[in-house]
N, CA, C and O atoms as a Maestro MAE file, in Angstrom:
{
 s_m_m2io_version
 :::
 2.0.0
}

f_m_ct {
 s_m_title
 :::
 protein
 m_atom[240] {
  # First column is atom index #
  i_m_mmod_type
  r_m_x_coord
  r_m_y_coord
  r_m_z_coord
  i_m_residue_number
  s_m_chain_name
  s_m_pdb_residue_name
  s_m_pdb_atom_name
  i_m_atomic_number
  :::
  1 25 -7.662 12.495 1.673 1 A "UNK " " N  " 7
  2 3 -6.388 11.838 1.456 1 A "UNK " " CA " 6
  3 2 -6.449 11.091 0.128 1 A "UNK " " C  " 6
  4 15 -7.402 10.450 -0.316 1 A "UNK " " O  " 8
  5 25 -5.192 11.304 -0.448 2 A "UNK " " N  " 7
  6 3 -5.336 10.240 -1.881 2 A "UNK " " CA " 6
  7 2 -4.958 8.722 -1.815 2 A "UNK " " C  " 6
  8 15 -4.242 8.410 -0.863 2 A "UNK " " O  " 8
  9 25 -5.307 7.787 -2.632 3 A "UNK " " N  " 7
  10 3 -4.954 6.614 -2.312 3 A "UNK " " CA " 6
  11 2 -4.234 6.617 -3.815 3 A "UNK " " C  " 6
  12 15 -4.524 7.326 -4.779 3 A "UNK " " O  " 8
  13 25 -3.240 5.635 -3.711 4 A "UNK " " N  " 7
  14 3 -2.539 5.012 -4.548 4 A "UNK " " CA " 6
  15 2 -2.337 3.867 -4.828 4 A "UNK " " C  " 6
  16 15 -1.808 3.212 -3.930 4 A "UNK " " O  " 8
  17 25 -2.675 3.083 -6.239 5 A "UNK " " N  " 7
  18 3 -2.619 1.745 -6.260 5 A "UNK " " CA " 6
  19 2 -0.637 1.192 -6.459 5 A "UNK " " C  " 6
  20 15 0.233 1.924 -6.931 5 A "UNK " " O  " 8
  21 25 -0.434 -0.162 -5.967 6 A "UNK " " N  " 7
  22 3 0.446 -0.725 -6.268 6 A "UNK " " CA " 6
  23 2 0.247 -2.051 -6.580 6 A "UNK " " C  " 6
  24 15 -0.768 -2.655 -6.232 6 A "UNK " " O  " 8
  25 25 1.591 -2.795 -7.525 7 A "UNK " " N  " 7
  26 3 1.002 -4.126 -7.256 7 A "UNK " " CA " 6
  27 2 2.624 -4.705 -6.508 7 A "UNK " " C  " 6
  28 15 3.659 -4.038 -6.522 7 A "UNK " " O  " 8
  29 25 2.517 -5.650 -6.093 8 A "UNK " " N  " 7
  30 3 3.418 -5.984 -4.844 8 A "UNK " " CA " 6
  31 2 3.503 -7.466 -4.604 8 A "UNK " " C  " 6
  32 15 2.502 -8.160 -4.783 8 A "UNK " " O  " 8
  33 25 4.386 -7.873 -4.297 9 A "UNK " " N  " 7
  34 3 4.824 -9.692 -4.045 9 A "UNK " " CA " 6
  35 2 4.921 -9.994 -2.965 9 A "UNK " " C  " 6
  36 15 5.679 -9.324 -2.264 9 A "UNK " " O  " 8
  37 25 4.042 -11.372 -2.249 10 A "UNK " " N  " 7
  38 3 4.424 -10.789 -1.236 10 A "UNK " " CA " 6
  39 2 4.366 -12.743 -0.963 10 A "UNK " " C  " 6
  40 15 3.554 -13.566 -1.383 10 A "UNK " " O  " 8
  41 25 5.628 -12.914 -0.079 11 A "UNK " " N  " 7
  42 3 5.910 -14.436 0.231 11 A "UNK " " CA " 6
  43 2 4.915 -15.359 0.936 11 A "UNK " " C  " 6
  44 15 4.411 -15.097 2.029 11 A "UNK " " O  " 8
  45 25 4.724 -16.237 0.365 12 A "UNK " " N  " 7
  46 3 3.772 -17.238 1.443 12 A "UNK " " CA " 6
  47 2 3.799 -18.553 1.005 12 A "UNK " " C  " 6
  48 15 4.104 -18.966 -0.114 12 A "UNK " " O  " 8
  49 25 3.310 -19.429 2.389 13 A "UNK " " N  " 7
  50 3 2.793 -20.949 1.611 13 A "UNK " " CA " 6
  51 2 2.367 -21.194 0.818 13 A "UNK " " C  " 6
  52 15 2.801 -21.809 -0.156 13 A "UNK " " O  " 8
  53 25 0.586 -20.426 1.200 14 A "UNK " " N  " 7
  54 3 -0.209 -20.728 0.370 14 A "UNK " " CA " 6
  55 2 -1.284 -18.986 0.192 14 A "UNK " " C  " 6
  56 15 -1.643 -18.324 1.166 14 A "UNK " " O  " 8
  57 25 -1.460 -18.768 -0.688 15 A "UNK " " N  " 7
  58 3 -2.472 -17.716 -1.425 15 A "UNK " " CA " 6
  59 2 -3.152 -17.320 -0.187 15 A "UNK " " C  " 6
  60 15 -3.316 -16.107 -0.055 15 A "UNK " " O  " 8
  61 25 -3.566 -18.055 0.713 16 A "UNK " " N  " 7
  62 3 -4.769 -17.506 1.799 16 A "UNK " " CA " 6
  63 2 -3.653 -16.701 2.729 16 A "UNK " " C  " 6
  64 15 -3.926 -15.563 3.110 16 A "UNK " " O  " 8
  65 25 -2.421 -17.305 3.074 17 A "UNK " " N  " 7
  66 3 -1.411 -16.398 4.050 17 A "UNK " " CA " 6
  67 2 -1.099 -15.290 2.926 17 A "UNK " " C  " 6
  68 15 -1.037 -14.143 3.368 17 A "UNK " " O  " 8
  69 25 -0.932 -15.418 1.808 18 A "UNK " " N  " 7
  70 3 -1.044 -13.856 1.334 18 A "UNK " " CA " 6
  71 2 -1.356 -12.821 1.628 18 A "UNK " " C  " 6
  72 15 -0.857 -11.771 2.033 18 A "UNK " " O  " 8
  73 25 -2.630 -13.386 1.279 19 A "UNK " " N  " 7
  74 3 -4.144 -12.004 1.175 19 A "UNK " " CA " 6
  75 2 -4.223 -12.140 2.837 19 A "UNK " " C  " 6
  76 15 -5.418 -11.866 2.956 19 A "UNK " " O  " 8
  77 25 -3.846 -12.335 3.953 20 A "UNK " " N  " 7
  78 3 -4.093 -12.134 4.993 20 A "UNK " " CA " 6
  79 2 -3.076 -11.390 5.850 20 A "UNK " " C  " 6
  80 15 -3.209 -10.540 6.731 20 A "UNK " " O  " 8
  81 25 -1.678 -12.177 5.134 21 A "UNK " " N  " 7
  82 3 -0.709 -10.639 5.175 21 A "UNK " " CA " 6
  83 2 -1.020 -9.354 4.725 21 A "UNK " " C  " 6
  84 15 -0.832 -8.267 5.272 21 A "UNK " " O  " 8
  85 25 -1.531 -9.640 3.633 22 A "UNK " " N  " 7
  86 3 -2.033 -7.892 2.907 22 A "UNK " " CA " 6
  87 2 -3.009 -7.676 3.833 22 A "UNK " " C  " 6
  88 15 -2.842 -6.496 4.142 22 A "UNK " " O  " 8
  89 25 -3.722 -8.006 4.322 23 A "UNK " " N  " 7
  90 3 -5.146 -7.541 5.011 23 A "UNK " " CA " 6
  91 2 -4.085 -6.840 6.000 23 A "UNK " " C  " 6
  92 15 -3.777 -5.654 5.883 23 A "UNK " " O  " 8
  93 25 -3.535 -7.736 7.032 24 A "UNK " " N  " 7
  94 3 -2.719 -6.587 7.857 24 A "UNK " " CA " 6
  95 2 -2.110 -5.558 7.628 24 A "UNK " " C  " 6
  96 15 -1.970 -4.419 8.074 24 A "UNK " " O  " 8
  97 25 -1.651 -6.429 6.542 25 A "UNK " " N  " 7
  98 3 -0.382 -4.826 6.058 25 A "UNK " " CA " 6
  99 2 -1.351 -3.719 6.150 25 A "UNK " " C  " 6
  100 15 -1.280 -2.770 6.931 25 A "UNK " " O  " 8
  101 25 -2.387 -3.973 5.149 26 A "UNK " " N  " 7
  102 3 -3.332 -2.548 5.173 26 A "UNK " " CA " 6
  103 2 -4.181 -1.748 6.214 26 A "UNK " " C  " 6
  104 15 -4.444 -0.548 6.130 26 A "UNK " " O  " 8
  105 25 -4.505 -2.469 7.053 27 A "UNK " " N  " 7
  106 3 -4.516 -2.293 8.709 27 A "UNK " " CA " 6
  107 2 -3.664 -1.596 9.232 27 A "UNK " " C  " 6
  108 15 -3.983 -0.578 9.846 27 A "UNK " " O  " 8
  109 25 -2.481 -1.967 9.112 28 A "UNK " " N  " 7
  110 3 -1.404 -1.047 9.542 28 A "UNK " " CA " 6
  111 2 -1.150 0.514 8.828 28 A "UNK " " C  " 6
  112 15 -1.265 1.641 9.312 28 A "UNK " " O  " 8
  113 25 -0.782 0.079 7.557 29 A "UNK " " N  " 7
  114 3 -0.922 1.488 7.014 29 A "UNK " " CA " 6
  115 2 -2.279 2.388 7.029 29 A "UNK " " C  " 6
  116 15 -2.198 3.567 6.685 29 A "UNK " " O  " 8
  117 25 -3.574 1.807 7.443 30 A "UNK " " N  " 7
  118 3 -4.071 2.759 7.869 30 A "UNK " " CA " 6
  119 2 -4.442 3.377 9.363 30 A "UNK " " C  " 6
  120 15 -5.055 4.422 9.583 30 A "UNK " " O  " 8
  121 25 -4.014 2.639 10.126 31 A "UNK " " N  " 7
  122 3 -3.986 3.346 11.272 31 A "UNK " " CA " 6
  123 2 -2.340 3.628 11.871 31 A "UNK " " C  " 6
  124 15 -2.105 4.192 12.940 31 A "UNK " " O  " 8
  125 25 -1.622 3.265 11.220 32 A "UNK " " N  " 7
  126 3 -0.533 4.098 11.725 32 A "UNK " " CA " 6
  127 2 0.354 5.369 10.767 32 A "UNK " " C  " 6
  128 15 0.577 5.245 9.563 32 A "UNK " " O  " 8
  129 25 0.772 6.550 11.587 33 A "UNK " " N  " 7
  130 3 0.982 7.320 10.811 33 A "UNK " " CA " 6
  131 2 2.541 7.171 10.294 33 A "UNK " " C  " 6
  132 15 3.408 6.617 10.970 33 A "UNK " " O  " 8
  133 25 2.804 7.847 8.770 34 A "UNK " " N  " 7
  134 3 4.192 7.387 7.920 34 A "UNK " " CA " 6
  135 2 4.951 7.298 9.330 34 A "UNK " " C  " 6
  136 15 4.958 6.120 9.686 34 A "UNK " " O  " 8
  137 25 5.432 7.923 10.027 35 A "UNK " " N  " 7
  138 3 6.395 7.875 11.283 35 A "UNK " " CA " 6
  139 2 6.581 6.664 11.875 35 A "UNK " " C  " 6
  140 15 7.490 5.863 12.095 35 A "UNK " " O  " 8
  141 25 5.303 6.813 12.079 36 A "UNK " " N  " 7
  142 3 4.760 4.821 13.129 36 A "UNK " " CA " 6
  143 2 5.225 3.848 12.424 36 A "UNK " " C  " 6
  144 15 6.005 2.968 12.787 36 A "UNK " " O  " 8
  145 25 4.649 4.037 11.207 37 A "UNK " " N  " 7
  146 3 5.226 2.641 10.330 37 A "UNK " " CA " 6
  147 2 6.226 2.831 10.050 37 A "UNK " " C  " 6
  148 15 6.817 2.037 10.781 37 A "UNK " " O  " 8
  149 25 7.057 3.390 9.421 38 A "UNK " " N  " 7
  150 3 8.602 3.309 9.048 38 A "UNK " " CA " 6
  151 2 9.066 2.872 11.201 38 A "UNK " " C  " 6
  152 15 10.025 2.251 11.659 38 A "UNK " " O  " 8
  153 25 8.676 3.093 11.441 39 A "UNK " " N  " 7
  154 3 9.887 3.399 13.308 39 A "UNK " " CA " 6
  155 2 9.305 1.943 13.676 39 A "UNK " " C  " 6
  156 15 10.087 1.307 14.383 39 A "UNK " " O  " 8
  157 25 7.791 1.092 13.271 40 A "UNK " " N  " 7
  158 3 8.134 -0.185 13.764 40 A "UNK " " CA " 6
  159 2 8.704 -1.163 12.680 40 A "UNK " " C  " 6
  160 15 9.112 -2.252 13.084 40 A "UNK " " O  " 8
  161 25 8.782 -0.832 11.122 41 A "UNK " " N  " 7
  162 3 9.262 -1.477 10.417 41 A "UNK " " CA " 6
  163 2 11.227 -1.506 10.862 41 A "UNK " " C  " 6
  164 15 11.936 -2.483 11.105 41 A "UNK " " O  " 8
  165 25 11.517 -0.308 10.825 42 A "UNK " " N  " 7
  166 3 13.039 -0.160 11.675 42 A "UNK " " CA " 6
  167 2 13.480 -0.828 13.328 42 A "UNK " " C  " 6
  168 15 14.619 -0.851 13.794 42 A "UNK " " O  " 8
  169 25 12.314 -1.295 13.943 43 A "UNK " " N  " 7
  170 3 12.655 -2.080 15.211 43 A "UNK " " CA " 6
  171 2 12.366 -3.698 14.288 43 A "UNK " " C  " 6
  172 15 13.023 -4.738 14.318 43 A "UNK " " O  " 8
  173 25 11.703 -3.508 13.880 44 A "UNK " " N  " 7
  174 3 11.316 -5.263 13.028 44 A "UNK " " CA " 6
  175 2 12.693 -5.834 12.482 44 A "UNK " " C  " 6
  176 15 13.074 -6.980 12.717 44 A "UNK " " O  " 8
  177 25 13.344 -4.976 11.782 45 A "UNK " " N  " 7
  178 3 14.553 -5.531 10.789 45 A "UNK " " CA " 6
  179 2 15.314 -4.759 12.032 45 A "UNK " " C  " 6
  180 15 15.243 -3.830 11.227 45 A "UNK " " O  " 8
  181 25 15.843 -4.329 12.969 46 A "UNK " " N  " 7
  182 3 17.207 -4.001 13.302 46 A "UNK " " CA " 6
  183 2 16.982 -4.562 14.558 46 A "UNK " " C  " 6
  184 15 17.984 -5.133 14.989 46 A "UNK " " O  " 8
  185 25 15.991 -4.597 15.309 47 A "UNK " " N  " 7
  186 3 16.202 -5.289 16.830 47 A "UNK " " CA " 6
  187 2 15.202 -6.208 17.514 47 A "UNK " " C  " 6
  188 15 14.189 -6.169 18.212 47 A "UNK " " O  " 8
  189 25 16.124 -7.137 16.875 48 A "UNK " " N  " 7
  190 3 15.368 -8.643 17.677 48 A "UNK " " CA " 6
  191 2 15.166 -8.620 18.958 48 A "UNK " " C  " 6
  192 15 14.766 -9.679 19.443 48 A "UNK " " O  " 8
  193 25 15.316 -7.753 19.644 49 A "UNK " " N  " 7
  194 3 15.289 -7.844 21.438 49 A "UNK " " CA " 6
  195 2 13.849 -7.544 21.563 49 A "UNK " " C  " 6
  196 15 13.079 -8.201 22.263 49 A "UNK " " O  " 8
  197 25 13.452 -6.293 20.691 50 A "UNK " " N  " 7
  198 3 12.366 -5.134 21.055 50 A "UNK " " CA " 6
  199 2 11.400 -6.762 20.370 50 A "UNK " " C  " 6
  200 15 10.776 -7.656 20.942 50 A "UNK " " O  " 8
  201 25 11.698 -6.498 19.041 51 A "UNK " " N  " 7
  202 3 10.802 -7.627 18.123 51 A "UNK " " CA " 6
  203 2 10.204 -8.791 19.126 51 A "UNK " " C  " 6
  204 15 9.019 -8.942 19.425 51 A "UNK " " O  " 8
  205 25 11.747 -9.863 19.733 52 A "UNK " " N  " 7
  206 3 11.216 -10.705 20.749 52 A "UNK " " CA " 6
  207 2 9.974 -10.912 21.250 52 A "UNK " " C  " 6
  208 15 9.057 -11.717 21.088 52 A "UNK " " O  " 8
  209 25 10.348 -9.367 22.306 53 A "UNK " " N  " 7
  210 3 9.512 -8.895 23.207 53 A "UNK " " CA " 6
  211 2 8.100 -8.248 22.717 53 A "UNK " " C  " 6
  212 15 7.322 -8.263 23.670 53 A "UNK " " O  " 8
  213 25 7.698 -7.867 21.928 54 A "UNK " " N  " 7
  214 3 6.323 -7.460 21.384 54 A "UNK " " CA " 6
  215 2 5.820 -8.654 21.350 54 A "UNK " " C  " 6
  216 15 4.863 -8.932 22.072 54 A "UNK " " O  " 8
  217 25 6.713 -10.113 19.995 55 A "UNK " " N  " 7
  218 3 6.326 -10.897 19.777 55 A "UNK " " CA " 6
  219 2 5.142 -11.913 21.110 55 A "UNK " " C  " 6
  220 15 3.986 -12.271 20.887 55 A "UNK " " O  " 8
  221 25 5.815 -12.104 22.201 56 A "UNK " " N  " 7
  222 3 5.713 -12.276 23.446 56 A "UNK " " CA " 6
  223 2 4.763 -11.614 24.212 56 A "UNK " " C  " 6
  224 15 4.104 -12.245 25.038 56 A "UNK " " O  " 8
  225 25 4.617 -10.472 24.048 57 A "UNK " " N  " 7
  226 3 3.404 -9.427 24.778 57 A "UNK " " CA " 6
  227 2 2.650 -10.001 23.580 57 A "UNK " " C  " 6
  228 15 3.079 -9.061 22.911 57 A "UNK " " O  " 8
  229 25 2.015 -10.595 22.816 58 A "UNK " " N  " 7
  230 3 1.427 -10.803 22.081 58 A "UNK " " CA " 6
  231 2 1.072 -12.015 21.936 58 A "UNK " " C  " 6
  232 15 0.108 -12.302 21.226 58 A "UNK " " O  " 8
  233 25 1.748 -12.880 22.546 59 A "UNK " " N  " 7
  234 3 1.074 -14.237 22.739 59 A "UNK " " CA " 6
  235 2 1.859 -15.151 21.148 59 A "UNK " " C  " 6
  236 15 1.330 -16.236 20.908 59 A "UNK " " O  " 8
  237 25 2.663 -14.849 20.474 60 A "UNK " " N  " 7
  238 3 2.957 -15.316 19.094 60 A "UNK " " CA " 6
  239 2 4.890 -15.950 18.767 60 A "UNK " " C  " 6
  240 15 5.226 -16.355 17.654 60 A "UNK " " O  " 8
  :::
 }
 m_bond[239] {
  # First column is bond index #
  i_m_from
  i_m_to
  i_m_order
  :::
  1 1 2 1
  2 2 3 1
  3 3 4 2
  4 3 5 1
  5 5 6 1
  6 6 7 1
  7 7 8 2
  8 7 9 1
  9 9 10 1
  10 10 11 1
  11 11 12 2
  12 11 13 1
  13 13 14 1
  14 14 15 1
  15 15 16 2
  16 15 17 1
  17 17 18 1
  18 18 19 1
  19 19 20 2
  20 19 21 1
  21 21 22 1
  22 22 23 1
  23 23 24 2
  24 23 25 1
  25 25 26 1
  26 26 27 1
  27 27 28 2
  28 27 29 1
  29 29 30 1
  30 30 31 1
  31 31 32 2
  32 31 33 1
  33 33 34 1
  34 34 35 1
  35 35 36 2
  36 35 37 1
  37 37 38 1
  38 38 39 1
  39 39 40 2
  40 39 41 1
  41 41 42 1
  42 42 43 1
  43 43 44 2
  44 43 45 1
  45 45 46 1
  46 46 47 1
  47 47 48 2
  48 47 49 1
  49 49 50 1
  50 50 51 1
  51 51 52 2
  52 51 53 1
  53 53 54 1
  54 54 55 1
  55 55 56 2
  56 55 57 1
  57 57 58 1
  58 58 59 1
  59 59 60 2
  60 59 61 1
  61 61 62 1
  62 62 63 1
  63 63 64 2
  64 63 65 1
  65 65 66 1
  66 66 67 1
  67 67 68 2
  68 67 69 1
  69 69 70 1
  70 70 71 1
  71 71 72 2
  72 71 73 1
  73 73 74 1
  74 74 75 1
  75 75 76 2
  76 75 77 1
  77 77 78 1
  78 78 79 1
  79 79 80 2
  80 79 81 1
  81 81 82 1
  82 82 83 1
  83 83 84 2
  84 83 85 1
  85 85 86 1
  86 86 87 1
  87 87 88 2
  88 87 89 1
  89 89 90 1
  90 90 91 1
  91 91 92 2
  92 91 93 1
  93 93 94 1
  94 94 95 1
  95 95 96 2
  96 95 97 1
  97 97 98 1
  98 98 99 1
  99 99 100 2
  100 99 101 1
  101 101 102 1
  102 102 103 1
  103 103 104 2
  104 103 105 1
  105 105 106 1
  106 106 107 1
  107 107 108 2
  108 107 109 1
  109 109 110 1
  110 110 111 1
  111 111 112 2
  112 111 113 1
  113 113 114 1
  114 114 115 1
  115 115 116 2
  116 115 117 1
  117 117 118 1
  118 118 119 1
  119 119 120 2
  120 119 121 1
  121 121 122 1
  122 122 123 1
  123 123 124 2
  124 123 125 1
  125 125 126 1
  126 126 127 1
  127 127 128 2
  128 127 129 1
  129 129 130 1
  130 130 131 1
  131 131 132 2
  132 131 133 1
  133 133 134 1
  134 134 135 1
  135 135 136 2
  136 135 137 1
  137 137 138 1
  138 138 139 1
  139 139 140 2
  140 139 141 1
  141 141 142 1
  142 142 143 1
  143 143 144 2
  144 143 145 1
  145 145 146 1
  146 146 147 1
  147 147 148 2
  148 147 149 1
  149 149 150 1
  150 150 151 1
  151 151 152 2
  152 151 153 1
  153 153 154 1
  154 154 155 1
  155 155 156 2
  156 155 157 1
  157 157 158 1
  158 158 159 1
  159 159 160 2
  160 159 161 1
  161 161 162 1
  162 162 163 1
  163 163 164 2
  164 163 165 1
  165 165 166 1
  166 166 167 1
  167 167 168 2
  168 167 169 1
  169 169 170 1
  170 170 171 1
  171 171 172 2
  172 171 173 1
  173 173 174 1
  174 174 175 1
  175 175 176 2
  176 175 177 1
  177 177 178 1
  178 178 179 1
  179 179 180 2
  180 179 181 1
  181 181 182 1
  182 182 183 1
  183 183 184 2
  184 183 185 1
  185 185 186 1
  186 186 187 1
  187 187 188 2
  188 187 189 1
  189 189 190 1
  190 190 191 1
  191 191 192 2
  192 191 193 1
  193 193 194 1
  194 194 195 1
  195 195 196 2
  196 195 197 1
  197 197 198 1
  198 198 199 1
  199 199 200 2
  200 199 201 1
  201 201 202 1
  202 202 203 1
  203 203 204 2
  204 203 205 1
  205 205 206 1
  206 206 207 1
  207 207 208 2
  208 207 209 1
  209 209 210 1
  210 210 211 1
  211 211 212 2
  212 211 213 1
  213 213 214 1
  214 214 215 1
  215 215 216 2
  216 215 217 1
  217 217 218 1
  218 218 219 1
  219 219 220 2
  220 219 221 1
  221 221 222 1
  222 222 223 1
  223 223 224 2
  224 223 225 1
  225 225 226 1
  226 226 227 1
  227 227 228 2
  228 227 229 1
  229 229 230 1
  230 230 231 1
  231 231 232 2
  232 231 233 1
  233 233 234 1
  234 234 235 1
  235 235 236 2
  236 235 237 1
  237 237 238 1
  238 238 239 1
  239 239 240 2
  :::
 }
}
């Protein structure tokens, strides 16, 4: 598989919630496939019910 660099902005308090968002982010994109991620990024931004409820099965 090829990798591709980007550079990217990404909101926080402070520098450490950054790089720890990115750590996930990249977690995610590598174990979920393009499908997975676009279909939970599309429940994230369109339905707060589903979102809620993960949030919640998750303790957060």
């Amino acid at each position: 598989m090829d990798k591709f660099s980007y550079t990217i902005t990404i909101a926080a308090k402070e520098k450490a919630d950054a790089a720890e968002k990115l750590t996930a982010l990249m977690i995610l994109a590598s174990k979920l496939s393009v499908k997975e991620l676009c279909k939970l990024a599309h429940v994230v931004k369109n339905d707060p019910l589903k979102t809620a409820m993960a949030k919640a099965y998750l303790g957060i």
